N, CA, C and O of each residue as an XYZ file, in Angstrom:
352
protein
N     -19.681     22.802     -5.924
C     -18.428     23.149     -6.584
C     -18.669     23.114     -8.085
O     -19.134     22.100     -8.605
N     -18.366     24.192     -8.790
C     -18.585     24.244    -10.222
C     -17.498     23.530    -10.991
O     -16.317     23.648    -10.664
N     -17.887     22.800    -12.000
C     -16.924     22.081    -12.824
C     -16.513     22.937    -13.998
O     -17.353     23.586    -14.622
N     -15.250     22.945    -14.302
C     -14.754     23.519    -15.545
C     -14.743     22.394    -16.551
O     -14.715     21.225    -16.165
N     -14.764     22.719    -17.860
C     -14.779     21.657    -18.876
C     -13.618     20.680    -18.767
O     -13.750     19.524    -19.169
N     -12.478     21.124    -18.229
C     -11.326     20.229    -18.153
C     -11.181     19.577    -16.780
O     -10.143     18.986    -16.479
N     -12.209     19.682    -15.954
C     -12.192     19.065    -14.640
C     -13.471     18.260    -14.400
O     -14.542     18.587    -14.912
N     -13.325     17.213    -13.617
C     -14.509     16.507    -13.125
C     -14.321     16.290    -11.633
O     -13.197     16.232    -11.133
N     -15.425     16.175    -10.942
C     -15.381     15.924     -9.505
C     -15.856     14.499     -9.272
O     -16.961     14.128     -9.669
N     -15.019     13.713     -8.632
C     -15.308     12.309     -8.330
C     -15.660     12.235     -6.851
O     -14.888     12.697     -6.011
N     -16.800     11.668     -6.522
C     -17.212     11.523     -5.138
C     -16.918     10.088     -4.702
O     -17.404      9.128     -5.300
N     -16.120      9.965     -3.657
C     -15.733      8.638     -3.164
C     -16.887      8.014     -2.394
O     -17.909      8.655     -2.153
N     -16.711      6.768     -2.016
C     -17.732      6.067     -1.230
C     -17.918      6.727      0.132
O     -18.955      6.548      0.771
N     -16.925      7.485      0.579
C     -17.004      8.205      1.864
C     -17.544      9.618      1.679
O     -17.440     10.450      2.580
N     -18.128      9.889      0.496
C     -18.666     11.209      0.136
C     -17.623     12.312      0.142
O     -17.953     13.479      0.353
N     -16.371     11.952     -0.086
C     -15.297     12.931     -0.218
C     -15.162     13.293     -1.693
O     -15.161     12.413     -2.553
N     -15.049     14.590     -1.986
C     -14.916     15.028     -3.371
C     -13.448     15.154     -3.753
O     -12.655     15.743     -3.019
N     -13.092     14.599     -4.902
C     -11.744     14.673     -5.432
C     -11.846     15.281     -6.822
O     -12.625     14.808     -7.649
N     -11.063     16.332     -7.088
C     -11.096     17.001     -8.385
C     -10.026     16.401     -9.283
O      -8.858     16.319     -8.903
N     -10.433     15.980    -10.481
C      -9.519     15.408    -11.450
C      -9.414     16.339    -12.660
O     -10.408     16.904    -13.116
N      -8.202     16.482    -13.162
C      -7.957     17.191    -14.406
C      -8.082     16.181    -15.541
O      -7.428     15.138    -15.519
N      -8.915     16.484    -16.527
C      -9.067     15.593    -17.663
C      -7.921     15.854    -18.632
O      -7.762     16.966    -19.134
N      -7.124     14.819    -18.891
C      -5.989     14.929    -19.799
C      -6.416     14.585    -21.217
O      -6.046     15.276    -22.166
N      -7.196     13.518    -21.363
C      -7.637     13.067    -22.696
C      -8.876     12.216    -22.516
O      -9.119     11.676    -21.437
N      -9.650     12.101    -23.567
C     -10.807     11.213    -23.547
C     -10.895     10.468    -24.874
O     -10.419     10.945    -25.904
N     -11.511      9.292    -24.828
C     -11.676      8.496    -26.043
C     -12.907      7.608    -25.874
O     -13.442      7.455    -24.776
N     -13.335      7.036    -26.979
C     -14.486      6.118    -26.979
C     -14.035      4.812    -27.607
O     -13.536      4.799    -28.733
N     -14.211      3.711    -26.881
C     -13.823      2.386    -27.360
C     -15.014      1.453    -27.197
O     -15.558      1.320    -26.101
N     -15.415      0.812    -28.278
C     -16.507     -0.142    -28.215
C     -17.791      0.452    -27.658
O     -18.550     -0.237    -26.976
N     -18.036      1.720    -27.942
C     -19.240      2.378    -27.467
C     -19.191      2.855    -26.025
O     -20.204      3.290    -25.479
N     -18.009      2.776    -25.402
C     -17.844      3.194    -24.007
C     -16.860      4.359    -23.960
O     -15.812      4.323    -24.605
N     -17.209      5.404    -23.182
C     -16.330      6.560    -23.018
C     -15.327      6.324    -21.893
O     -15.678      5.841    -20.817
N     -14.065      6.678    -22.167
C     -13.000      6.568    -21.179
C     -12.335      7.927    -21.020
O     -12.223      8.688    -21.982
N     -11.893      8.230    -19.797
C     -11.172      9.462    -19.513
C      -9.827      9.115    -18.881
O      -9.738      8.241    -18.019
N      -8.790      9.810    -19.321
C      -7.502      9.752    -18.655
C      -7.447     11.011    -17.796
O      -7.494     12.126    -18.314
N      -7.349     10.828    -16.488
C      -7.397     11.956    -15.567
C      -6.208     11.925    -14.624
O      -5.556     10.894    -14.453
N      -5.936     13.068    -14.016
C      -4.889     13.117    -12.991
C      -5.348     14.023    -11.858
O      -6.195     14.898    -12.037
N      -4.778     13.793    -10.713
C      -5.067     14.611     -9.548
C      -3.788     14.712     -8.734
O      -2.898     13.868     -8.837
N      -3.713     15.747     -7.934
C      -2.587     15.907     -7.027
C      -3.096     15.730     -5.617
O      -3.955     16.482     -5.155
N      -2.566     14.738     -4.940
C      -2.933     14.477     -3.557
C      -1.719     14.793     -2.697
O      -0.837     13.954     -2.516
N      -1.683     16.005     -2.172
C      -0.500     16.433     -1.428
C       0.645     16.623     -2.407
O       0.557     17.445     -3.319
N       1.721     15.864     -2.219
C       2.870     15.949     -3.096
C       2.834     14.910     -4.209
O       3.666     14.941     -5.116
N       1.876     13.991     -4.144
C       1.803     12.919     -5.122
C       0.820     13.240     -6.227
O      -0.289     13.707     -5.968
N       1.229     12.987     -7.463
C       0.323     13.116     -8.593
C      -0.091     11.718     -9.016
O       0.739     10.815     -9.121
N      -1.375     11.550     -9.256
C      -1.912     10.237     -9.581
C      -2.692     10.333    -10.883
O      -3.485     11.256    -11.071
N      -2.468      9.374    -11.788
C      -3.226      9.295    -13.031
C      -4.081      8.044    -13.015
O      -3.640      6.981    -12.578
N      -5.307      8.180    -13.495
C      -6.235      7.071    -13.534
C      -6.962      7.047    -14.866
O      -7.065      8.063    -15.555
N      -7.466      5.869    -15.219
C      -8.358      5.757    -16.368
C      -9.745      5.479    -15.805
O      -9.946      4.523    -15.056
N     -10.692      6.324    -16.175
C     -12.065      6.186    -15.712
C     -12.948      5.735    -16.873
O     -12.714      6.098    -18.026
N     -13.950      4.950    -16.553
C     -14.885      4.395    -17.531
C     -16.275      4.944    -17.219
O     -16.707      4.940    -16.066
N     -16.965      5.414    -18.247
C     -18.328      5.913    -18.076
C     -19.280      4.724    -17.918
O     -19.442      3.920    -18.836
N     -19.904      4.626    -16.744
C     -20.835      3.540    -16.477
C     -22.264      4.074    -16.306
O     -23.117      3.418    -15.707
N     -22.505      5.271    -16.841
C     -23.818      5.906    -16.713
C     -24.900      5.076    -17.378
O     -24.669      4.390    -18.373
N     -26.086      5.160    -16.797
C     -27.270      4.564    -17.386
C     -28.074      5.671    -18.053
O     -27.887      6.846    -17.739
N     -28.950      5.316    -18.953
C     -29.775      6.308    -19.649
C     -30.581      7.168    -18.686
O     -30.921      8.307    -19.007
N     -30.886      6.636    -17.518
C     -31.715      7.364    -16.566
C     -30.912      8.287    -15.652
O     -31.503      9.071    -14.909
N     -29.567      8.213    -15.687
C     -28.723      9.065    -14.852
C     -28.740     10.495    -15.387
O     -28.649     10.717    -16.594
N     -28.858     11.459    -14.479
C     -28.865     12.860    -14.884
C     -27.447     13.407    -15.054
O     -27.248     14.409    -15.742
N     -26.465     12.759    -14.434
C     -25.072     13.144    -14.576
C     -24.250     11.903    -14.941
O     -24.658     10.770    -14.684
N     -23.104     12.144    -15.537
C     -22.229     11.036    -15.897
C     -21.724     10.346    -14.627
O     -21.439     10.992    -13.619
N     -21.625      9.031    -14.705
C     -21.120      8.227    -13.600
C     -19.890      7.490    -14.103
O     -19.955      6.771    -15.101
N     -18.766      7.668    -13.411
C     -17.516      7.040    -13.809
C     -17.025      6.096    -12.731
O     -17.291      6.288    -11.544
N     -16.303      5.072    -13.163
C     -15.667      4.130    -12.256
C     -14.230      3.953    -12.714
O     -13.926      4.089    -13.899
N     -13.357      3.653    -11.779
C     -11.951      3.422    -12.111
C     -11.823      2.078    -12.823
O     -12.365      1.073    -12.363
N     -11.104      2.061    -13.952
C     -10.883      0.828    -14.692
C      -9.893     -0.020    -13.903
O      -8.754      0.389    -13.680
N     -10.336     -1.210    -13.482
C      -9.446     -2.088    -12.712
C      -9.236     -3.448    -13.360
O      -8.444     -4.251    -12.867
N      -9.936     -3.718    -14.461
C      -9.723     -4.944    -15.219
C      -8.421     -4.801    -16.005
O      -8.264     -3.844    -16.763
N      -7.498     -5.726    -15.836
C      -6.165     -5.613    -16.441
C      -6.201     -5.496    -17.960
O      -5.499     -4.661    -18.531
N      -7.007     -6.319    -18.620
C      -7.071     -6.283    -20.097
C      -7.702     -4.974    -20.585
O      -7.214     -4.358    -21.533
N      -8.777     -4.563    -19.937
C      -9.439     -3.320    -20.309
C      -8.510     -2.131    -20.078
O      -8.436     -1.219    -20.901
N      -7.803     -2.154    -18.945
C      -6.858     -1.072    -18.646
C      -5.751     -1.004    -19.693
O      -5.420      0.080    -20.174
N      -5.177     -2.148    -20.050
C      -4.106     -2.180    -21.044
C      -4.573     -1.661    -22.387
O      -3.840     -0.936    -23.060
N      -5.787     -2.022    -22.790
C      -6.342     -1.570    -24.057
C      -6.522     -0.046    -24.054
O      -6.105      0.637    -24.989
N      -7.142      0.471    -22.999
C      -7.375      1.918    -22.917
C      -6.052      2.673    -22.791
O      -5.881      3.722    -23.412
N      -5.119      2.155    -21.999
C      -3.824      2.807    -21.812
C      -3.055      2.906    -23.121
O      -2.404      3.917    -23.383
N      -3.124      1.873    -23.939
C      -2.445      1.892    -25.241
C      -3.042      2.965    -26.149
O      -2.307      3.669    -26.842
N      -4.365      3.092    -26.150
C      -5.010      4.133    -26.962
C      -4.601      5.512    -26.473
O      -4.275      6.384    -27.279
N      -4.616      5.721    -25.161
C      -4.209      7.027    -24.630
C      -2.747      7.308    -24.939
O      -2.385      8.451    -25.219
N      -1.910      6.296    -24.894
C      -0.491      6.472    -25.221
C      -0.344      6.963    -26.660
O       0.439      7.871    -26.938
N      -1.099      6.360    -27.562
C      -1.062      6.784    -28.971
C      -1.602      8.193    -29.147
O      -1.041      8.978    -29.911
N      -2.677      8.522    -28.454
C      -3.264      9.858    -28.555
C      -2.323     10.937    -28.022
O      -2.291     12.053    -28.541
N      -1.570     10.603    -27.000
C      -0.686     11.575    -26.345
C       0.753     11.510    -26.832
O       1.612     12.220    -26.309
N       1.031     10.675    -27.819
C       2.395     10.479    -28.292
C       3.080     11.778    -28.712
O       4.280     11.944    -28.493
N       2.329     12.694    -29.311
C       2.902     13.942    -29.788
C       2.787     15.085    -28.776
O       3.184     16.211    -29.073
N       2.257     14.811    -27.607
C       2.025     15.852    -26.597
C       2.966     15.634    -25.425
O       3.107     14.519    -24.923
N       3.611     16.719    -24.993
C       4.453     16.641    -23.813
C       3.632     17.038    -22.609
O       2.994     18.091    -22.609
N       3.642     16.202    -21.576
C       2.959     16.518    -20.340
C       3.976     17.041    -19.335
O       5.083     16.512    -19.234
N       3.610     18.053    -18.612
C       4.516     18.654    -17.635
C       4.070     18.356    -16.239
O       4.714     18.783    -15.281
């Protein structure tokens, strides 16, 4: 499946591919974060992903941010970045 610049494909532990729309990205403390959304049936879900790639990885590797403090910090930055943008 080809990726468009505004999409990434996340492969689950069950090898299922989920396509995410990239809403915004930022870099905090030398780490890249993505704010993404996907539509699963009738539900839309937004997540913050963290780049956990190693120098030896040929493709970017992302994980869902689940640490409460890290999530709050990244969410606040994304809120500020998107303050002037209306999402539909």
